[in-house]
Short mmCIF file of C-alpha atoms in Angstrom, two decimals:
data_model
loop_
_atom_site.label_atom_id
_atom_site.label_comp_id
_atom_site.label_asym_id
_atom_site.label_seq_id
_atom_site.Cartn_x
_atom_site.Cartn_y
_atom_site.Cartn_z
CA UNK S 1 0.01 -0.03 0.02
CA UNK S 2 1.39 3.38 -1.00
CA UNK S 3 1.63 5.97 1.70
CA UNK S 4 -0.32 9.30 1.20
CA UNK S 5 2.45 11.36 2.61
CA UNK S 6 5.97 9.96 1.91
CA UNK S 7 8.83 10.00 4.39
CA UNK S 8 11.02 13.05 4.64
CA UNK S 9 13.97 11.39 2.83
CA UNK S 10 11.91 10.60 -0.22
CA UNK S 11 10.35 14.09 -0.33
CA UNK S 12 13.71 15.70 -0.08
CA UNK S 13 14.79 13.78 -3.11
CA UNK S 14 11.75 14.84 -5.04
CA UNK S 15 11.85 18.53 -4.05
CA UNK S 16 15.62 19.02 -4.63
CA UNK S 17 17.59 18.48 -7.83
CA UNK S 18 20.33 15.80 -8.17
CA UNK S 19 23.67 16.85 -6.93
CA UNK S 20 27.24 15.55 -7.63
CA UNK S 21 29.12 13.28 -5.15
CA UNK S 22 31.22 16.08 -3.78
CA UNK S 23 28.18 18.01 -2.76
CA UNK S 24 26.61 14.88 -1.17
CA UNK S 25 29.72 14.35 0.95
CA UNK S 26 29.65 17.94 2.17
CA UNK S 27 26.02 17.59 3.08
CA UNK S 28 26.69 14.35 5.03
CA UNK S 29 29.59 15.98 6.97
CA UNK S 30 27.25 18.95 7.82
CA UNK S 31 24.60 16.43 9.12
CA UNK S 32 27.17 14.84 11.41
CA UNK S 33 28.23 18.13 12.93
CA UNK S 34 24.66 19.47 13.35
CA UNK S 35 21.75 17.49 14.61
CA UNK S 36 18.95 16.84 12.12
CA UNK S 37 15.82 18.90 12.80
CA UNK S 38 12.54 17.18 12.27
CA UNK S 39 10.69 18.37 9.18
CA UNK S 40 6.98 19.14 9.20
CA UNK S 41 4.80 17.53 6.63
CA UNK S 42 4.41 19.61 3.49
CA UNK S 43 1.10 21.08 2.48
CA UNK S 44 -0.46 19.85 -0.64
CA UNK S 45 0.06 22.12 -3.58
CA UNK S 46 -2.29 22.50 -6.43
CA UNK S 47 0.06 21.17 -9.20
CA UNK S 48 2.12 18.64 -7.12
CA UNK S 49 1.65 14.95 -7.96
CA UNK S 50 -0.07 12.76 -5.43
CA UNK S 51 2.61 10.02 -5.68
CA UNK S 52 6.38 10.41 -5.38
CA UNK S 53 8.28 10.47 -8.63
CA UNK S 54 11.50 8.58 -9.30
CA UNK S 55 14.78 10.52 -9.08
CA UNK S 56 15.30 10.39 -12.76
CA UNK S 57 12.23 12.63 -13.41
CA UNK S 58 12.38 16.36 -13.40
CA UNK S 59 11.97 17.98 -9.99
CA UNK S 60 9.15 20.23 -11.15
CA UNK S 61 5.85 19.55 -12.88
CA UNK S 62 4.80 21.06 -16.17
CA UNK S 63 1.11 21.79 -16.88
CA UNK S 64 -0.50 19.25 -19.10
CA UNK S 65 -1.47 20.84 -22.44
CA UNK S 66 -5.15 20.67 -23.11
CA UNK S 67 -6.46 19.88 -26.52
CA UNK S 68 -8.59 22.33 -28.30
CA UNK S 69 -12.18 21.40 -28.87
CA UNK S 70 -12.90 20.62 -32.46
CA UNK S 71 -16.31 21.80 -33.52
CA UNK S 72 -17.80 19.98 -36.40
CA UNK S 73 -18.98 22.22 -39.20
CA UNK S 74 -22.68 22.69 -39.62
CA UNK S 75 -23.91 21.16 -42.75
CA UNK S 76 -27.63 21.77 -42.78
CA UNK S 77 -27.81 25.20 -41.25
CA UNK S 78 -26.99 28.03 -43.61
CA UNK S 79 -26.44 31.62 -42.72
CA UNK S 80 -27.02 34.59 -44.93
CA UNK S 81 -24.01 36.85 -44.83
CA UNK S 82 -24.37 40.61 -44.71
CA UNK S 83 -22.79 42.14 -47.67
CA UNK S 84 -20.67 45.23 -47.20
CA UNK S 85 -18.65 46.72 -49.98
CA UNK S 86 -15.40 46.88 -48.01
CA UNK S 87 -15.56 43.42 -46.37
CA UNK S 88 -17.13 41.13 -49.08
CA UNK S 89 -14.94 38.11 -49.98
CA UNK S 90 -16.91 36.80 -52.90
CA UNK S 91 -19.19 38.24 -55.42
CA UNK S 92 -22.93 38.31 -55.16
CA UNK S 93 -23.34 35.97 -58.07
CA UNK S 94 -21.17 33.24 -56.46
CA UNK S 95 -22.96 33.54 -53.15
CA UNK S 96 -26.32 33.24 -54.80
CA UNK S 97 -25.21 30.13 -56.70
CA UNK S 98 -23.89 28.56 -53.50
CA UNK S 99 -27.19 29.18 -51.73
CA UNK S 100 -29.11 27.62 -54.67
CA UNK S 101 -26.99 24.50 -54.57
CA UNK S 102 -27.61 24.17 -50.84
CA UNK S 103 -31.33 24.56 -51.39
CA UNK S 104 -31.36 21.85 -54.07
CA UNK S 105 -29.57 19.38 -51.83
CA UNK S 106 -32.16 19.77 -49.07
CA UNK S 107 -35.29 17.64 -49.11
CA UNK S 108 -38.34 19.13 -50.70
CA UNK S 109 -40.40 18.70 -47.53
CA UNK S 110 -38.37 21.33 -45.80
CA UNK S 111 -39.39 24.82 -46.80
CA UNK S 112 -36.95 26.46 -44.49
CA UNK S 113 -34.01 26.66 -46.95
CA UNK S 114 -36.30 27.85 -49.69
CA UNK S 115 -37.47 30.76 -47.48
CA UNK S 116 -33.92 31.60 -46.64
CA UNK S 117 -33.04 31.53 -50.33
CA UNK S 118 -35.89 33.90 -51.13
CA UNK S 119 -34.78 36.21 -48.30
CA UNK S 120 -31.20 36.10 -49.56
CA UNK S 121 -32.34 36.88 -53.14
CA UNK S 122 -34.37 39.90 -51.90
CA UNK S 123 -31.37 41.05 -49.84
CA UNK S 124 -28.95 40.60 -52.75
CA UNK S 125 -31.25 42.43 -55.11
CA UNK S 126 -30.99 45.52 -52.90
CA UNK S 127 -28.30 48.01 -53.95
CA UNK S 128 -25.36 48.28 -51.54
CA UNK S 129 -25.34 51.09 -49.01
CA UNK S 130 -23.43 54.07 -50.16
CA UNK S 131 -22.01 56.87 -48.06
CA UNK S 132 -22.93 60.47 -48.84
CA UNK S 133 -20.15 62.02 -50.83
CA UNK S 134 -18.35 64.82 -48.92
CA UNK S 135 -19.10 68.39 -49.86
CA UNK S 136 -16.99 69.43 -52.66
CA UNK S 137 -14.29 72.03 -52.12
CA UNK S 138 -15.89 74.24 -54.68
CA UNK S 139 -19.10 74.48 -52.71
CA UNK S 140 -17.40 75.27 -49.40
CA UNK S 141 -15.24 77.92 -51.05
CA UNK S 142 -18.29 79.55 -52.64
CA UNK S 143 -20.15 79.75 -49.29
CA UNK S 144 -17.14 81.33 -47.60
CA UNK S 145 -16.86 83.88 -50.37
CA UNK S 146 -20.55 84.84 -49.95
CA UNK S 147 -20.10 85.20 -46.19
CA UNK S 148 -17.01 87.38 -46.67
CA UNK S 149 -18.78 89.61 -49.18
CA UNK S 150 -21.74 90.03 -46.80
CA UNK S 151 -19.51 91.06 -43.93
CA UNK S 152 -17.65 93.56 -46.14
CA UNK S 153 -20.99 95.12 -47.24
CA UNK S 154 -22.11 95.53 -43.61
CA UNK S 155 -18.78 97.05 -42.66
CA UNK S 156 -18.95 99.42 -45.60
CA UNK S 157 -22.43 100.59 -44.65
CA UNK S 158 -21.37 101.22 -41.07
CA UNK S 159 -18.34 103.27 -42.19
CA UNK S 160 -20.55 105.28 -44.56
CA UNK S 161 -23.00 106.13 -41.79
CA UNK S 162 -20.27 107.16 -39.38
CA UNK S 163 -18.58 109.28 -42.06
CA UNK S 164 -21.83 111.03 -42.94
CA UNK S 165 -22.46 111.81 -39.29
CA UNK S 166 -19.02 113.27 -38.79
CA UNK S 167 -19.23 115.37 -41.96
CA UNK S 168 -22.64 116.74 -40.91
CA UNK S 169 -21.25 117.70 -37.51
CA UNK S 170 -18.11 119.31 -38.92
CA UNK S 171 -19.89 121.11 -41.77
CA UNK S 172 -19.72 124.89 -41.20
CA UNK S 173 -22.96 126.71 -40.68
CA UNK S 174 -24.86 123.64 -39.43
CA UNK S 175 -27.14 124.85 -36.67
CA UNK S 176 -28.08 121.31 -35.56
CA UNK S 177 -24.61 120.58 -34.21
CA UNK S 178 -25.19 121.57 -30.60
CA UNK S 179 -22.16 119.76 -29.25
CA UNK S 180 -19.74 121.68 -31.50
CA UNK S 181 -21.31 124.97 -30.33
CA UNK S 182 -21.10 123.91 -26.68
CA UNK S 183 -17.43 122.94 -27.04
CA UNK S 184 -16.50 126.51 -28.10
CA UNK S 185 -18.17 128.11 -25.09
CA UNK S 186 -15.95 128.90 -22.12
CA UNK S 187 -17.26 128.28 -18.59
CA UNK S 188 -17.63 131.99 -17.75
CA UNK S 189 -18.72 133.06 -21.24
CA UNK S 190 -22.35 133.87 -22.01
CA UNK S 191 -23.87 131.00 -23.96
CA UNK S 192 -26.56 131.79 -26.51
CA UNK S 193 -29.13 129.04 -26.86
CA UNK S 194 -30.30 128.04 -30.32
CA UNK S 195 -33.53 129.45 -31.56
CA UNK S 196 -36.37 127.58 -29.88
CA UNK S 197 -39.97 128.07 -30.92
CA UNK S 198 -42.04 128.05 -27.72
CA UNK S 199 -45.06 125.79 -27.77
CA UNK S 200 -48.29 127.63 -27.25
CA UNK S 201 -50.62 126.60 -24.47
CA UNK S 202 -53.79 125.26 -26.08
CA UNK S 203 -56.71 127.19 -24.62
CA UNK S 204 -60.15 126.36 -25.93
CA UNK S 205 -62.71 127.65 -23.48
CA UNK S 206 -62.94 128.98 -19.95
CA UNK S 207 -64.41 126.83 -17.21
CA UNK S 208 -66.95 129.29 -15.91
CA UNK S 209 -68.69 126.97 -13.50
CA UNK S 210 -65.50 126.17 -11.67
CA UNK S 211 -64.51 129.83 -11.68
CA UNK S 212 -67.79 130.75 -9.93
CA UNK S 213 -67.09 128.20 -7.21
CA UNK S 214 -63.50 129.44 -6.69
CA UNK S 215 -64.69 133.09 -6.47
CA UNK S 216 -66.91 132.01 -3.59
CA UNK S 217 -63.92 130.34 -1.84
CA UNK S 218 -61.68 133.34 -2.39
CA UNK S 219 -64.25 135.68 -0.88
CA UNK S 220 -63.83 133.87 2.45
CA UNK S 221 -60.20 135.12 2.66
CA UNK S 222 -60.33 138.94 2.28
CA UNK S 223 -56.74 139.47 3.47
CA UNK S 224 -55.31 137.33 0.68
CA UNK S 225 -54.78 138.07 -3.01
CA UNK S 226 -54.47 134.86 -4.99
CA UNK S 227 -53.27 134.31 -8.54
CA UNK S 228 -54.66 131.12 -10.15
CA UNK S 229 -54.22 129.55 -13.55
CA UNK S 230 -55.55 126.14 -14.53
CA UNK S 231 -55.56 124.24 -17.78
CA UNK S 232 -57.02 120.84 -18.73
CA UNK S 233 -54.32 119.11 -20.83
CA UNK S 234 -56.80 116.88 -22.63
CA UNK S 235 -59.49 119.41 -23.62
CA UNK S 236 -57.63 122.77 -23.41
CA UNK S 237 -60.25 124.14 -21.02
CA UNK S 238 -58.68 126.75 -18.70
CA UNK S 239 -59.32 128.97 -15.73
CA UNK S 240 -57.64 132.35 -15.17
CA UNK S 241 -57.85 134.43 -12.01
CA UNK S 242 -55.11 137.06 -11.89
CA UNK S 243 -52.98 134.71 -13.93
CA UNK S 244 -50.84 137.43 -15.56
CA UNK S 245 -50.18 139.42 -12.36
CA UNK S 246 -46.48 139.28 -11.39
CA UNK S 247 -45.79 138.05 -7.89
CA UNK S 248 -42.73 137.07 -5.85
CA UNK S 249 -41.68 133.63 -7.11
CA UNK S 250 -40.15 132.34 -3.88
CA UNK S 251 -38.96 128.73 -4.49
CA UNK S 252 -41.19 128.27 -7.56
CA UNK S 253 -38.38 129.99 -9.48
CA UNK S 254 -36.52 126.71 -9.17
CA UNK S 255 -38.86 125.06 -11.74
CA UNK S 256 -37.52 127.07 -14.73
CA UNK S 257 -33.98 126.65 -13.37
CA UNK S 258 -34.56 122.85 -13.42
CA UNK S 259 -35.79 123.03 -16.99
CA UNK S 260 -32.71 125.07 -17.98
CA UNK S 261 -30.49 122.47 -16.34
CA UNK S 262 -31.92 119.57 -18.32
CA UNK S 263 -31.82 121.54 -21.52
CA UNK S 264 -28.07 122.06 -20.92
CA UNK S 265 -27.68 118.35 -20.33
CA UNK S 266 -29.40 117.63 -23.62
CA UNK S 267 -27.14 120.11 -25.42
CA UNK S 268 -24.01 118.61 -23.91
CA UNK S 269 -22.95 121.70 -21.98
CA UNK S 270 -23.15 119.79 -18.69
CA UNK S 271 -23.28 116.12 -17.71
CA UNK S 272 -25.31 114.52 -14.97
CA UNK S 273 -22.18 113.13 -13.33
CA UNK S 274 -20.13 116.31 -13.49
CA UNK S 275 -18.82 117.31 -10.07
CA UNK S 276 -19.85 120.72 -8.78
CA UNK S 277 -17.95 122.28 -5.90
CA UNK S 278 -19.87 124.14 -3.19
CA UNK S 279 -18.14 127.42 -2.54
CA UNK S 280 -18.67 129.68 0.42
CA UNK S 281 -20.48 132.16 -1.81
CA UNK S 282 -23.08 129.52 -2.63
CA UNK S 283 -24.14 128.85 0.95
CA UNK S 284 -27.64 130.22 1.69
CA UNK S 285 -29.85 130.10 4.73
CA UNK S 286 -33.39 128.76 4.76
CA UNK S 287 -34.41 125.35 3.43
CA UNK S 288 -31.95 122.64 2.59
CA UNK S 289 -29.09 120.77 4.32
CA UNK S 290 -26.14 121.60 2.04
CA UNK S 291 -25.64 124.86 4.02
CA UNK S 292 -24.29 122.78 6.91
CA UNK S 293 -21.50 121.23 4.86
CA UNK S 294 -17.98 122.60 4.66
CA UNK S 295 -17.05 124.78 1.68
CA UNK S 296 -15.27 122.67 -0.94
CA UNK S 297 -17.71 119.80 -0.70
CA UNK S 298 -18.49 118.29 -4.13
CA UNK S 299 -21.78 117.01 -5.48
CA UNK S 300 -22.74 115.67 -8.86
CA UNK S 301 -24.87 117.84 -11.07
CA UNK S 302 -27.83 115.47 -10.80
CA UNK S 303 -27.56 115.42 -6.95
CA UNK S 304 -27.53 119.18 -6.86
CA UNK S 305 -30.57 119.52 -9.11
CA UNK S 306 -32.47 116.87 -7.13
CA UNK S 307 -31.79 118.60 -3.77
CA UNK S 308 -32.90 121.91 -5.29
CA UNK S 309 -36.41 120.48 -5.87
CA UNK S 310 -36.96 117.68 -3.40
CA UNK S 311 -35.85 119.57 -0.26
CA UNK S 312 -35.90 123.01 -1.91
CA UNK S 313 -32.19 123.53 -1.12
CA UNK S 314 -31.23 127.18 -1.65
CA UNK S 315 -27.49 126.43 -1.67
CA UNK S 316 -27.95 123.92 -4.50
CA UNK S 317 -29.97 126.52 -6.45
CA UNK S 318 -27.13 129.06 -6.22
CA UNK S 319 -24.66 126.39 -7.43
CA UNK S 320 -26.78 125.60 -10.49
CA UNK S 321 -27.36 129.26 -11.36
CA UNK S 322 -23.61 129.75 -11.54
CA UNK S 323 -23.02 126.49 -13.43
CA UNK S 324 -25.57 127.49 -16.05
CA UNK S 325 -23.95 130.84 -16.75
CA UNK S 326 -25.53 133.19 -14.20
CA UNK S 327 -28.84 134.98 -13.74
CA UNK S 328 -28.54 137.15 -16.85
CA UNK S 329 -28.11 134.10 -19.13
CA UNK S 330 -31.04 132.38 -17.49
CA UNK S 331 -33.31 135.45 -17.80
CA UNK S 332 -32.60 135.62 -21.54
CA UNK S 333 -33.37 131.90 -21.74
CA UNK S 334 -36.69 132.37 -19.93
CA UNK S 335 -37.61 135.12 -22.37
CA UNK S 336 -36.93 132.85 -25.34
CA UNK S 337 -39.35 130.31 -23.81
CA UNK S 338 -42.16 132.90 -23.72
CA UNK S 339 -41.96 133.50 -19.92
CA UNK S 340 -42.38 137.29 -20.05
CA UNK S 341 -42.62 137.93 -16.29
CA UNK S 342 -40.17 135.34 -14.91
CA UNK S 343 -36.84 136.80 -13.86
CA UNK S 344 -34.00 136.12 -11.37
CA UNK S 345 -32.83 139.32 -9.68
CA UNK S 346 -31.14 137.95 -6.61
CA UNK S 347 -29.56 134.77 -5.35
CA UNK S 348 -31.47 132.54 -3.00
CA UNK S 349 -33.04 132.68 -0.41
CA UNK S 350 -34.30 136.11 -1.80
CA UNK S 351 -36.11 137.07 1.39
CA UNK S 352 -37.15 140.40 -0.10
CA UNK S 353 -39.01 138.70 -2.97
CA UNK S 354 -37.24 140.31 -5.93
CA UNK S 355 -37.40 137.15 -8.12
CA UNK S 356 -40.77 137.29 -9.86
CA UNK S 357 -43.06 135.11 -11.91
CA UNK S 358 -46.75 134.67 -12.74
CA UNK S 359 -49.07 131.67 -12.44
CA UNK S 360 -49.57 131.66 -16.24
CA UNK S 361 -45.80 131.68 -16.88
CA UNK S 362 -45.33 128.62 -14.67
CA UNK S 363 -48.18 126.70 -16.31
CA UNK S 364 -46.92 127.74 -19.75
CA UNK S 365 -43.48 126.33 -18.89
CA UNK S 366 -44.82 122.97 -17.56
CA UNK S 367 -47.19 122.72 -20.50
CA UNK S 368 -44.34 123.04 -22.98
CA UNK S 369 -42.27 120.38 -21.18
CA UNK S 370 -45.31 118.09 -21.01
CA UNK S 371 -45.83 118.38 -24.79
CA UNK S 372 -42.18 117.38 -25.44
CA UNK S 373 -40.76 120.84 -25.89
CA UNK S 374 -37.62 122.54 -24.49
CA UNK S 375 -36.05 119.23 -23.33
CA UNK S 376 -35.80 115.69 -24.63
CA UNK S 377 -38.27 113.01 -23.64
CA UNK S 378 -35.70 111.31 -21.41
CA UNK S 379 -34.97 114.60 -19.61
CA UNK S 380 -38.69 115.31 -19.35
CA UNK S 381 -39.25 112.01 -17.57
CA UNK S 382 -36.38 112.69 -15.16
CA UNK S 383 -37.65 116.21 -14.50
CA UNK S 384 -41.18 115.08 -13.55
CA UNK S 385 -39.90 112.19 -11.46
CA UNK S 386 -37.82 114.63 -9.43
CA UNK S 387 -40.85 116.90 -8.92
CA UNK S 388 -42.93 113.91 -7.73
CA UNK S 389 -40.45 113.46 -4.86
CA UNK S 390 -41.07 116.92 -3.36
CA UNK S 391 -41.13 116.58 0.46
CA UNK S 392 -43.51 119.37 1.26
CA UNK S 393 -46.97 117.89 0.57
CA UNK S 394 -48.97 120.36 2.74
CA UNK S 395 -50.55 122.44 -0.06
CA UNK S 396 -51.86 121.12 -3.41
CA UNK S 397 -51.56 117.40 -2.46
CA UNK S 398 -53.99 117.96 0.51
CA UNK S 399 -56.84 118.73 -1.89
CA UNK S 400 -56.62 115.62 -4.12
CA UNK S 401 -57.77 112.06 -3.58
CA UNK S 402 -55.73 108.94 -2.92
CA UNK S 403 -54.04 107.36 -5.89
CA UNK S 404 -53.66 110.63 -7.68
CA UNK S 405 -50.15 111.43 -8.85
CA UNK S 406 -48.74 114.95 -8.51
CA UNK S 407 -45.45 116.45 -9.62
CA UNK S 408 -45.18 119.90 -8.00
CA UNK S 409 -42.98 122.55 -6.38
CA UNK S 410 -43.84 124.78 -3.45
CA UNK S 411 -42.68 128.27 -2.56
CA UNK S 412 -42.76 129.91 0.87
CA UNK S 413 -41.90 133.44 1.93
CA UNK S 414 -43.47 135.78 4.48
CA UNK S 415 -45.10 137.70 1.68
CA UNK S 416 -46.12 134.79 -0.53
CA UNK S 417 -47.15 131.17 -0.43
CA UNK S 418 -47.28 129.15 -3.64
CA UNK S 419 -47.56 125.72 -5.18
CA UNK S 420 -47.48 124.70 -8.82
CA UNK S 421 -47.80 121.18 -10.30
CA UNK S 422 -49.12 118.62 -12.78
CA UNK S 423 -51.89 116.29 -11.48
CA UNK S 424 -52.88 112.93 -12.95
CA UNK S 425 -56.31 111.65 -11.94
CA UNK S 426 -57.46 108.03 -11.77
CA UNK S 427 -60.01 108.63 -14.52
CA UNK S 428 -57.16 109.45 -16.94
CA UNK S 429 -57.42 113.23 -16.87
CA UNK S 430 -54.39 115.46 -16.45
CA UNK S 431 -54.46 119.14 -15.50
CA UNK S 432 -51.90 121.79 -14.59
CA UNK S 433 -52.54 124.12 -11.66
CA UNK S 434 -50.65 127.05 -10.21
CA UNK S 435 -51.77 128.97 -7.12
CA UNK S 436 -49.67 131.89 -5.82
CA UNK S 437 -51.07 133.83 -2.86
CA UNK S 438 -49.93 137.25 -1.66
CA UNK S 439 -50.26 137.47 2.10
CA UNK S 440 -49.46 140.03 4.82
CA UNK S 441 -46.64 139.00 7.20
CA UNK S 442 -46.76 135.19 6.97
CA UNK S 443 -50.56 134.85 7.09
CA UNK S 444 -51.30 131.13 7.71
CA UNK S 445 -54.77 131.25 6.22
CA UNK S 446 -53.03 131.13 2.82
CA UNK S 447 -52.46 127.42 3.46
CA UNK S 448 -56.20 126.82 3.76
CA UNK S 449 -56.92 128.85 0.61
CA UNK S 450 -54.53 126.80 -1.56
CA UNK S 451 -55.97 123.55 -0.16
CA UNK S 452 -59.57 124.68 -0.84
CA UNK S 453 -58.69 125.68 -4.41
CA UNK S 454 -57.00 122.37 -5.03
CA UNK S 455 -59.97 120.44 -3.55
CA UNK S 456 -62.65 122.26 -5.63
CA UNK S 457 -60.61 121.83 -8.82
CA UNK S 458 -60.00 118.15 -8.19
CA UNK S 459 -63.69 117.45 -7.44
CA UNK S 460 -64.85 119.31 -10.52
CA UNK S 461 -62.46 117.63 -13.01
CA UNK S 462 -62.77 114.22 -11.36
CA UNK S 463 -66.57 114.23 -11.78
CA UNK S 464 -66.60 116.02 -15.12
CA UNK S 465 -67.18 113.90 -18.22
CA UNK S 466 -65.73 116.50 -20.55
#
């Protein structure tokens, strides 16, 4: 019976190669000098033989080569190859002949090869797939030429437009070139505005019924002398009570100054972001907070104009008067607009009331701006938005209903109380109203008079169908 695990001497022969006699003698001498240590049984390896091999065999085992499986060719089953132009090994005619021979060798009871043959014939009869030919170089070149020509035409048109604009601006005697005129004007030199045709206020008929009601209201305030002018923008109906009588303008003079500022912006003589320096000569008492700043403080032109209207800053007004050329230049400008009784005779705060205007002049000015005159549409929108932000809402706004929009400017001196504005009603109507009241020594009943006039006017136009 063969042992499962051979003795150590036999395993040592198997696991080690044959050695010459000299080496065996050396190993025997080493064994005599050193005691032999017991060897542990070896673990079974995956490719080690179960039985010991004779010494003549090789000490290692080679893997047994495995034979490849031979698959018998299929005789009955036929496959229909897919024909591709770049992979076909035989012609279509030869393949069709081979399939016919196969179909003839099959028994007639089987219809399967015949169906395959028919399928193959239908497949062979189809034309081979062909790739789309690439775009010719001639076509791509022509498209690029067309694109290049189109771009050159667009570029040429743009250059022509720019050249025409420059020539029209540089052409001598062209009055439409405002920028070239403004560039020749020095800061302290008097600037002459181009000829502007003032827009006439459209007056159709007088509102007698409302005038009768306002006469009754005015009779309740015998100490006061009001000047009133009203115009309905949609119909041209108007109301005039002392509308042409000159009166101290107070802070309502800031409305024509604001229009002059935006006209200068449109003409390029001043920019909205230009920095204006507040000098000591500009500082004025009264309304506004710029008077409490140190001289040398800088503000943008738009900030200065906004403070002049929103908080009625007198210092800002003096800064703009100087930036626009002075009071004489502005007075000539006002005359060209058709404002016959509007003049600046003193810097603000003008406690003595030397700066004058009339209710009709103020309404004439606002009417022209509303119709798109004097300033551009963009500047008109900015102008009215600034006037809508007026902080003092104690006069005309107290007589109108909620939801009504008003853009206005107040004026307040001991001798006069005033408010002028443009009112938009919820029914779509728009009217312009100016009320300037002469009063003795800061008479407070003037506040009630302006509120009553505003209330009666609002109620009449809000309920009127005309």
